[in-house]
Amino acid sequence: MNKLLTKTFTILIAFMLSGFFIAPAQDIPDDYLSGEFHKGRREALRAQMPENSVAVFFSNPIRNRSNDVDFIYHQDPNLYYLTGYKEPHSVLLVFKESQTNESGQNYNEIFFVQERNPMAEMWNGKRMGTEGVKGRLKIDNAFNGSEFASYNIDFSKFDKVMFYDFQHDVRDTRSDADLYSLIEQFKEKSGYNANANSLSAERPVNNLDVRGLDVIMNNLRGIKTAEELDLLRKAVLISAVGQREVMKAMRPGLSETEIQGIHEFVFKKYGSEYEGYPSIVGAGHNGCILHYIDNNKPEINSEEMILMDLGAEYHGYTADVTRTIPVDGKFSPEEKAIYDLVYKAQEEAIQMCKPGTTFSEISAVARQIINKGLVDLGIISDETDRHLYYPHGLSHHIGLDVHDKGNYGAMEENMVITVEPGIYIPEGSDCDEKWWNIAVRIEDDVLITKDGFELLSAFAPRTTEEIEKLMLEPSPLDAFVLPNLGGDK
Ligand code: GLY
Ligand code: MN
Ligand code: MN
């Protein structure tokens, strides 16, 4: 008996030591943007709004994929930025000045959200409801969407009612609290319908402003706060690790699809929920298609390079990193010539990044280097030749969107931008055939600091020497062998 008790006691202690009785594991990550962040962003918005104005933000619509399956829901980034709310069918009103309701209470924002519904939640997951919004998101003035219709708001008393104009592509689910109804109710209340749905025409209601909000949101979202930088750093670092692991795992015979899978597996391994945009993995001539997302070449071959433009999205914030590497681990002389030219353009542009430098200055320098290099290589005959070998821009902000909101004049501290020159020479181009099907883009993510820059994606090798060296290293995936399903592979 004593022996049994001792044994039971020992097992109990072992369980406790193993963590079994320690606090339950947390259900969700604990590093989302905080309620204070979102509150602070609403304050910052309010500070930039004109006198006697209200700003109105709607959630994104749900998009149907097919039959009864929808695409994964993605919140409108502005609404997410201001609230942290990730559910559909909602509308936020932010007032410049404090308002007083019929009971004499003051408020300066109202949030109408999705109502709790046990049956819907059984199928599709928990809803926050008004209580969750008050408790977790710290937005006190929260109501169910169904209350918007009868909520007494006199939009005509404001000098400006600011909102993003409607795309007219929202599905009517025949509920009085769906996004379609919220928009229709807003149009009715604000007099939008009186404009015959055309705000560009001469309008009878002239306090409706569909342009001003974007100017303010560009100002706000273009400069990242400390909390945003933590998430962006993480997204970029995860994406850089993805590039490194693929460099090690690369070999002829892999498919574009499985290379995409390796990147995205690394993203998930680090808790990145999504890709910030459809992954681009193009071998050989596929690299010349700028937004190639088919990624379905079954076997890449040793003579090709592969262009990989992928960004992990971590808690809403997305990286945007491109590496182009030789499938067999060794750049040919032509590949290296083009690669080094793109690298030179990128490096010069990155070194210029600091507060005060303009986007157009770095873009002009990169373009000039590429044009001169193309002449030196005999690919074009004159630096002023019009050509399509570098057909895209050099830089954009990243954040909640891959092409994020922000201003594109002079750089400022805490902007996060890409620098991404490229050269693409499709088959049939008017140059020596030896250059055909070479496509190189190098894309890095750069934080503008007080007096310079920090290269957030530096962990992913960038020079040809560094890339060739890393590609010699073994990959943990070499040991990941799955059953043959029959057929050739
Ligand atoms: N991945 C899209 C871009 O580089 O802008
Ligand atoms: Mn980009
Ligand atoms: Mn990209």
PDB file of C-alpha atoms in Angstrom, residues 41-268:
ATOM      1  CA  ARG A  41      -3.487  55.524 -33.863  1.00  0.00           C
ATOM      2  CA  ARG A  42      -7.070  56.758 -33.514  1.00  0.00           C
ATOM      3  CA  GLU A  43      -5.740  59.727 -31.526  1.00  0.00           C
ATOM      4  CA  ALA A  44      -3.162  60.402 -34.235  1.00  0.00           C
ATOM      5  CA  LEU A  45      -5.889  60.241 -36.883  1.00  0.00           C
ATOM      6  CA  ARG A  46      -8.059  62.620 -34.891  1.00  0.00           C
ATOM      7  CA  ALA A  47      -5.166  65.063 -34.583  1.00  0.00           C
ATOM      8  CA  GLN A  48      -4.858  65.277 -38.385  1.00  0.00           C
ATOM      9  CA  MET A  49      -8.588  65.505 -39.122  1.00  0.00           C
ATOM     10  CA  PRO A  50     -10.005  68.929 -39.994  1.00  0.00           C
ATOM     11  CA  GLU A  51     -12.275  70.811 -37.601  1.00  0.00           C
ATOM     12  CA  ASN A  52     -15.838  69.536 -37.267  1.00  0.00           C
ATOM     13  CA  SER A  53     -15.302  66.306 -39.180  1.00  0.00           C
ATOM     14  CA  VAL A  54     -16.034  62.594 -38.881  1.00  0.00           C
ATOM     15  CA  ALA A  55     -14.060  59.751 -40.482  1.00  0.00           C
ATOM     16  CA  VAL A  56     -15.884  56.555 -41.448  1.00  0.00           C
ATOM     17  CA  PHE A  57     -14.123  53.230 -42.061  1.00  0.00           C
ATOM     18  CA  PHE A  58     -15.801  50.049 -43.262  1.00  0.00           C
ATOM     19  CA  SER A  59     -14.496  46.510 -42.904  1.00  0.00           C
ATOM     20  CA  ASN A  60     -13.447  44.582 -45.995  1.00  0.00           C
ATOM     21  CA  PRO A  61     -16.077  42.451 -47.727  1.00  0.00           C
ATOM     22  CA  ILE A  62     -16.008  38.669 -47.561  1.00  0.00           C
ATOM     23  CA  ARG A  63     -15.016  37.245 -50.958  1.00  0.00           C
ATOM     24  CA  ASN A  64     -16.550  34.053 -52.244  1.00  0.00           C
ATOM     25  CA  ARG A  65     -14.123  31.479 -53.655  1.00  0.00           C
ATOM     26  CA  SER A  66     -16.657  29.007 -54.923  1.00  0.00           C
ATOM     27  CA  ASN A  67     -19.990  27.545 -53.861  1.00  0.00           C
ATOM     28  CA  ASP A  68     -20.036  27.616 -50.048  1.00  0.00           C
ATOM     29  CA  VAL A  69     -16.325  28.292 -49.590  1.00  0.00           C
ATOM     30  CA  ASP A  70     -15.046  31.843 -49.100  1.00  0.00           C
ATOM     31  CA  PHE A  71     -11.491  33.129 -49.442  1.00  0.00           C
ATOM     32  CA  ILE A  72      -9.709  33.521 -46.125  1.00  0.00           C
ATOM     33  CA  TYR A  73     -10.971  36.781 -44.692  1.00  0.00           C
ATOM     34  CA  HIS A  74      -8.599  39.732 -44.698  1.00  0.00           C
ATOM     35  CA  GLN A  75      -9.542  42.843 -42.770  1.00  0.00           C
ATOM     36  CA  ASP A  76      -9.317  46.275 -44.346  1.00  0.00           C
ATOM     37  CA  PRO A  77      -5.820  47.400 -43.244  1.00  0.00           C
ATOM     38  CA  ASN A  78      -6.993  50.876 -42.208  1.00  0.00           C
ATOM     39  CA  LEU A  79      -9.707  49.452 -39.982  1.00  0.00           C
ATOM     40  CA  TYR A  80      -7.267  46.909 -38.546  1.00  0.00           C
ATOM     41  CA  TYR A  81      -4.681  49.637 -37.915  1.00  0.00           C
ATOM     42  CA  LEU A  82      -7.217  51.716 -36.014  1.00  0.00           C
ATOM     43  CA  THR A  83      -8.953  48.934 -34.048  1.00  0.00           C
ATOM     44  CA  GLY A  84      -7.249  45.518 -34.170  1.00  0.00           C
ATOM     45  CA  TYR A  85     -10.635  44.053 -35.143  1.00  0.00           C
ATOM     46  CA  LYS A  86     -10.344  41.120 -37.541  1.00  0.00           C
ATOM     47  CA  GLU A  87     -13.999  40.326 -38.269  1.00  0.00           C
ATOM     48  CA  PRO A  88     -16.181  41.417 -41.200  1.00  0.00           C
ATOM     49  CA  HIS A  89     -19.446  43.439 -41.220  1.00  0.00           C
ATOM     50  CA  SER A  90     -18.327  46.416 -39.172  1.00  0.00           C
ATOM     51  CA  VAL A  91     -18.020  50.178 -39.406  1.00  0.00           C
ATOM     52  CA  LEU A  92     -15.968  52.603 -37.323  1.00  0.00           C
ATOM     53  CA  LEU A  93     -16.750  56.296 -36.875  1.00  0.00           C
ATOM     54  CA  VAL A  94     -14.050  58.582 -35.478  1.00  0.00           C
ATOM     55  CA  PHE A  95     -15.096  62.135 -34.593  1.00  0.00           C
ATOM     56  CA  LYS A  96     -12.712  65.051 -34.463  1.00  0.00           C
ATOM     57  CA  GLU A  97     -14.565  66.647 -31.549  1.00  0.00           C
ATOM     58  CA  SER A  98     -16.312  65.005 -28.645  1.00  0.00           C
ATOM     59  CA  GLN A  99     -20.020  64.344 -29.289  1.00  0.00           C
ATOM     60  CA  THR A 100     -22.847  64.153 -26.756  1.00  0.00           C
ATOM     61  CA  ASN A 101     -25.579  61.526 -26.974  1.00  0.00           C
ATOM     62  CA  GLU A 102     -29.240  61.815 -25.938  1.00  0.00           C
ATOM     63  CA  SER A 103     -28.386  60.658 -22.401  1.00  0.00           C
ATOM     64  CA  GLY A 104     -25.785  63.378 -22.069  1.00  0.00           C
ATOM     65  CA  GLN A 105     -22.764  61.071 -22.387  1.00  0.00           C
ATOM     66  CA  ASN A 106     -19.706  62.185 -24.324  1.00  0.00           C
ATOM     67  CA  TYR A 107     -17.957  60.043 -26.915  1.00  0.00           C
ATOM     68  CA  ASN A 108     -15.562  60.613 -29.800  1.00  0.00           C
ATOM     69  CA  GLU A 109     -15.793  57.273 -31.608  1.00  0.00           C
ATOM     70  CA  ILE A 110     -18.382  54.565 -32.285  1.00  0.00           C
ATOM     71  CA  PHE A 111     -17.734  51.039 -33.505  1.00  0.00           C
ATOM     72  CA  PHE A 112     -20.532  48.862 -34.919  1.00  0.00           C
ATOM     73  CA  VAL A 113     -19.449  45.215 -35.003  1.00  0.00           C
ATOM     74  CA  GLN A 114     -20.631  41.698 -35.724  1.00  0.00           C
ATOM     75  CA  GLU A 115     -23.136  40.382 -33.205  1.00  0.00           C
ATOM     76  CA  ARG A 116     -22.397  37.220 -31.178  1.00  0.00           C
ATOM     77  CA  ASN A 117     -24.209  34.188 -32.611  1.00  0.00           C
ATOM     78  CA  PRO A 118     -23.696  30.745 -31.034  1.00  0.00           C
ATOM     79  CA  MET A 119     -24.705  28.835 -34.158  1.00  0.00           C
ATOM     80  CA  ALA A 120     -22.438  30.832 -36.484  1.00  0.00           C
ATOM     81  CA  GLU A 121     -19.623  30.621 -33.927  1.00  0.00           C
ATOM     82  CA  MET A 122     -19.981  26.821 -33.755  1.00  0.00           C
ATOM     83  CA  TRP A 123     -19.196  26.669 -37.481  1.00  0.00           C
ATOM     84  CA  ASN A 124     -16.811  29.531 -38.043  1.00  0.00           C
ATOM     85  CA  GLY A 125     -15.173  30.408 -34.754  1.00  0.00           C
ATOM     86  CA  LYS A 126     -15.609  32.846 -31.934  1.00  0.00           C
ATOM     87  CA  ARG A 127     -16.807  36.384 -32.499  1.00  0.00           C
ATOM     88  CA  MET A 128     -15.664  39.177 -30.253  1.00  0.00           C
ATOM     89  CA  GLY A 129     -19.024  40.883 -29.956  1.00  0.00           C
ATOM     90  CA  THR A 130     -19.477  44.253 -28.317  1.00  0.00           C
ATOM     91  CA  GLU A 131     -18.214  43.011 -24.944  1.00  0.00           C
ATOM     92  CA  GLY A 132     -15.001  41.644 -26.474  1.00  0.00           C
ATOM     93  CA  VAL A 133     -14.473  44.880 -28.362  1.00  0.00           C
ATOM     94  CA  LYS A 134     -14.895  46.884 -25.156  1.00  0.00           C
ATOM     95  CA  GLY A 135     -12.774  44.518 -23.061  1.00  0.00           C
ATOM     96  CA  ARG A 136     -10.023  43.368 -25.415  1.00  0.00           C
ATOM     97  CA  LEU A 137      -9.831  46.197 -27.924  1.00  0.00           C
ATOM     98  CA  LYS A 138     -10.645  48.897 -25.374  1.00  0.00           C
ATOM     99  CA  ILE A 139     -13.180  50.620 -27.613  1.00  0.00           C
ATOM    100  CA  ASP A 140     -15.879  51.565 -25.127  1.00  0.00           C
ATOM    101  CA  ASN A 141     -18.555  52.796 -27.467  1.00  0.00           C
ATOM    102  CA  ALA A 142     -19.326  49.524 -29.271  1.00  0.00           C
ATOM    103  CA  PHE A 143     -22.682  48.385 -30.669  1.00  0.00           C
ATOM    104  CA  ASN A 144     -24.037  45.582 -32.770  1.00  0.00           C
ATOM    105  CA  GLY A 145     -24.208  46.300 -36.497  1.00  0.00           C
ATOM    106  CA  SER A 146     -27.988  45.926 -36.423  1.00  0.00           C
ATOM    107  CA  GLU A 147     -28.135  49.090 -34.265  1.00  0.00           C
ATOM    108  CA  PHE A 148     -26.497  51.300 -36.912  1.00  0.00           C
ATOM    109  CA  ALA A 149     -29.754  51.834 -38.850  1.00  0.00           C
ATOM    110  CA  SER A 150     -31.550  53.394 -35.889  1.00  0.00           C
ATOM    111  CA  TYR A 151     -28.522  55.164 -34.406  1.00  0.00           C
ATOM    112  CA  ASN A 152     -29.152  58.862 -34.612  1.00  0.00           C
ATOM    113  CA  ILE A 153     -26.229  60.500 -36.405  1.00  0.00           C
ATOM    114  CA  ASP A 154     -26.784  63.755 -38.236  1.00  0.00           C
ATOM    115  CA  PHE A 155     -24.031  63.699 -40.857  1.00  0.00           C
ATOM    116  CA  SER A 156     -25.218  67.017 -42.296  1.00  0.00           C
ATOM    117  CA  LYS A 157     -23.910  68.936 -39.271  1.00  0.00           C
ATOM    118  CA  PHE A 158     -20.264  68.122 -40.057  1.00  0.00           C
ATOM    119  CA  ASP A 159     -18.120  70.261 -42.323  1.00  0.00           C
ATOM    120  CA  LYS A 160     -16.535  67.058 -43.598  1.00  0.00           C
ATOM    121  CA  VAL A 161     -17.678  63.431 -43.668  1.00  0.00           C
ATOM    122  CA  MET A 162     -14.523  61.589 -44.689  1.00  0.00           C
ATOM    123  CA  PHE A 163     -14.510  58.057 -46.108  1.00  0.00           C
ATOM    124  CA  TYR A 164     -13.064  55.943 -48.898  1.00  0.00           C
ATOM    125  CA  ASP A 165     -15.429  55.851 -51.857  1.00  0.00           C
ATOM    126  CA  PHE A 166     -17.249  52.579 -52.479  1.00  0.00           C
ATOM    127  CA  GLN A 167     -16.207  49.940 -54.983  1.00  0.00           C
ATOM    128  CA  HIS A 168     -19.785  48.683 -55.398  1.00  0.00           C
ATOM    129  CA  ASP A 169     -18.613  45.082 -55.149  1.00  0.00           C
ATOM    130  CA  VAL A 170     -20.095  43.990 -51.834  1.00  0.00           C
ATOM    131  CA  ARG A 171     -22.434  41.022 -51.740  1.00  0.00           C
ATOM    132  CA  ASP A 172     -25.909  41.503 -50.249  1.00  0.00           C
ATOM    133  CA  THR A 173     -26.474  38.607 -47.841  1.00  0.00           C
ATOM    134  CA  ARG A 174     -29.938  39.967 -46.985  1.00  0.00           C
ATOM    135  CA  SER A 175     -29.096  40.632 -43.362  1.00  0.00           C
ATOM    136  CA  ASP A 176     -29.790  44.042 -41.840  1.00  0.00           C
ATOM    137  CA  ALA A 177     -26.343  43.996 -40.230  1.00  0.00           C
ATOM    138  CA  ASP A 178     -24.131  42.812 -43.086  1.00  0.00           C
ATOM    139  CA  LEU A 179     -21.582  45.091 -44.732  1.00  0.00           C
ATOM    140  CA  TYR A 180     -23.933  45.695 -47.644  1.00  0.00           C
ATOM    141  CA  SER A 181     -26.622  47.022 -45.276  1.00  0.00           C
ATOM    142  CA  LEU A 182     -24.162  49.100 -43.249  1.00  0.00           C
ATOM    143  CA  ILE A 183     -22.980  50.791 -46.436  1.00  0.00           C
ATOM    144  CA  GLU A 184     -26.522  51.348 -47.695  1.00  0.00           C
ATOM    145  CA  GLN A 185     -27.532  52.802 -44.320  1.00  0.00           C
ATOM    146  CA  PHE A 186     -24.521  55.113 -44.351  1.00  0.00           C
ATOM    147  CA  LYS A 187     -25.340  56.276 -47.872  1.00  0.00           C
ATOM    148  CA  GLU A 188     -28.876  57.021 -46.765  1.00  0.00           C
ATOM    149  CA  LYS A 189     -27.844  58.854 -43.596  1.00  0.00           C
ATOM    150  CA  SER A 190     -25.089  60.884 -45.272  1.00  0.00           C
ATOM    151  CA  GLY A 191     -26.966  61.839 -48.430  1.00  0.00           C
ATOM    152  CA  TYR A 192     -24.524  59.912 -50.637  1.00  0.00           C
ATOM    153  CA  ASN A 193     -27.424  58.471 -52.624  1.00  0.00           C
ATOM    154  CA  ALA A 194     -28.478  61.981 -53.539  1.00  0.00           C
ATOM    155  CA  ASN A 195     -25.279  62.180 -55.581  1.00  0.00           C
ATOM    156  CA  ALA A 196     -26.483  59.380 -57.823  1.00  0.00           C
ATOM    157  CA  ASN A 197     -23.527  57.343 -56.549  1.00  0.00           C
ATOM    158  CA  SER A 198     -21.119  59.574 -58.383  1.00  0.00           C
ATOM    159  CA  LEU A 199     -18.957  61.752 -56.224  1.00  0.00           C
ATOM    160  CA  SER A 200     -16.922  62.959 -59.165  1.00  0.00           C
ATOM    161  CA  ALA A 201     -19.949  64.735 -60.633  1.00  0.00           C
ATOM    162  CA  GLU A 202     -21.355  68.037 -59.403  1.00  0.00           C
ATOM    163  CA  ARG A 203     -22.896  67.095 -56.052  1.00  0.00           C
ATOM    164  CA  PRO A 204     -25.840  68.336 -54.068  1.00  0.00           C
ATOM    165  CA  VAL A 205     -24.229  67.125 -50.828  1.00  0.00           C
ATOM    166  CA  ASN A 206     -20.901  68.838 -50.516  1.00  0.00           C
ATOM    167  CA  ASN A 207     -19.583  67.791 -47.109  1.00  0.00           C
ATOM    168  CA  LEU A 208     -18.734  64.287 -48.394  1.00  0.00           C
ATOM    169  CA  ASP A 209     -14.977  63.927 -48.799  1.00  0.00           C
ATOM    170  CA  VAL A 210     -13.546  60.805 -50.455  1.00  0.00           C
ATOM    171  CA  ARG A 211      -9.975  62.052 -50.835  1.00  0.00           C
ATOM    172  CA  GLY A 212      -8.809  63.579 -47.545  1.00  0.00           C
ATOM    173  CA  LEU A 213      -8.761  60.393 -45.521  1.00  0.00           C
ATOM    174  CA  ASP A 214      -6.216  58.766 -47.797  1.00  0.00           C
ATOM    175  CA  VAL A 215      -3.843  61.692 -47.335  1.00  0.00           C
ATOM    176  CA  ILE A 216      -4.040  61.268 -43.550  1.00  0.00           C
ATOM    177  CA  MET A 217      -3.718  57.478 -43.657  1.00  0.00           C
ATOM    178  CA  ASN A 218      -0.627  57.830 -45.885  1.00  0.00           C
ATOM    179  CA  ASN A 219       0.911  60.172 -43.295  1.00  0.00           C
ATOM    180  CA  LEU A 220       0.126  57.807 -40.428  1.00  0.00           C
ATOM    181  CA  ARG A 221       0.838  54.373 -41.886  1.00  0.00           C
ATOM    182  CA  GLY A 222       4.008  55.417 -43.712  1.00  0.00           C
ATOM    183  CA  ILE A 223       5.852  56.024 -40.436  1.00  0.00           C
ATOM    184  CA  LYS A 224       6.041  52.889 -38.334  1.00  0.00           C
ATOM    185  CA  THR A 225       5.740  52.886 -34.549  1.00  0.00           C
ATOM    186  CA  ALA A 226       7.916  50.700 -32.296  1.00  0.00           C
ATOM    187  CA  GLU A 227       5.248  47.978 -32.078  1.00  0.00           C
ATOM    188  CA  GLU A 228       4.879  47.859 -35.847  1.00  0.00           C
ATOM    189  CA  LEU A 229       8.642  47.699 -36.291  1.00  0.00           C
ATOM    190  CA  ASP A 230       8.827  44.657 -34.007  1.00  0.00           C
ATOM    191  CA  LEU A 231       6.344  42.823 -36.223  1.00  0.00           C
ATOM    192  CA  LEU A 232       7.935  43.973 -39.474  1.00  0.00           C
ATOM    193  CA  ARG A 233      11.411  42.980 -38.324  1.00  0.00           C
ATOM    194  CA  LYS A 234      10.076  39.547 -37.506  1.00  0.00           C
ATOM    195  CA  ALA A 235       8.272  39.159 -40.854  1.00  0.00           C
ATOM    196  CA  VAL A 236      11.415  40.178 -42.738  1.00  0.00           C
ATOM    197  CA  LEU A 237      13.725  37.952 -40.707  1.00  0.00           C
ATOM    198  CA  ILE A 238      11.418  34.957 -41.222  1.00  0.00           C
ATOM    199  CA  SER A 239      11.427  35.641 -44.964  1.00  0.00           C
ATOM    200  CA  ALA A 240      15.217  35.856 -44.970  1.00  0.00           C
ATOM    201  CA  VAL A 241      15.448  32.490 -43.196  1.00  0.00           C
ATOM    202  CA  GLY A 242      13.129  31.073 -45.878  1.00  0.00           C
ATOM    203  CA  GLN A 243      15.525  32.277 -48.587  1.00  0.00           C
ATOM    204  CA  ARG A 244      18.503  30.786 -46.749  1.00  0.00           C
ATOM    205  CA  GLU A 245      16.868  27.392 -46.293  1.00  0.00           C
ATOM    206  CA  VAL A 246      15.907  27.273 -49.958  1.00  0.00           C
ATOM    207  CA  MET A 247      19.459  28.171 -50.971  1.00  0.00           C
ATOM    208  CA  LYS A 248      20.643  25.113 -49.042  1.00  0.00           C
ATOM    209  CA  ALA A 249      17.900  22.834 -50.347  1.00  0.00           C
ATOM    210  CA  MET A 250      18.074  23.923 -54.018  1.00  0.00           C
ATOM    211  CA  ARG A 251      18.908  21.298 -56.636  1.00  0.00           C
ATOM    212  CA  PRO A 252      17.916  20.541 -60.234  1.00  0.00           C
ATOM    213  CA  GLY A 253      14.731  18.486 -60.464  1.00  0.00           C
ATOM    214  CA  LEU A 254      12.792  20.264 -57.730  1.00  0.00           C
ATOM    215  CA  SER A 255       9.528  21.815 -58.843  1.00  0.00           C
ATOM    216  CA  GLU A 256       8.683  25.497 -58.520  1.00  0.00           C
ATOM    217  CA  THR A 257       5.718  24.444 -56.363  1.00  0.00           C
ATOM    218  CA  GLU A 258       7.821  22.595 -53.817  1.00  0.00           C
ATOM    219  CA  ILE A 259      10.347  25.425 -53.623  1.00  0.00           C
ATOM    220  CA  GLN A 260       7.424  27.738 -52.831  1.00  0.00           C
ATOM    221  CA  GLY A 261       6.368  25.165 -50.233  1.00  0.00           C
ATOM    222  CA  ILE A 262       9.765  25.227 -48.518  1.00  0.00           C
ATOM    223  CA  HIS A 263       9.629  29.015 -48.128  1.00  0.00           C
ATOM    224  CA  GLU A 264       6.075  28.909 -46.843  1.00  0.00           C
ATOM    225  CA  PHE A 265       6.801  26.024 -44.480  1.00  0.00           C
ATOM    226  CA  VAL A 266       9.574  28.106 -42.917  1.00  0.00           C
ATOM    227  CA  PHE A 267       7.105  31.013 -42.595  1.00  0.00           C
ATOM    228  CA  LYS A 268       4.589  28.817 -40.785  1.00  0.00           C
TER     229      LYS A 268
END
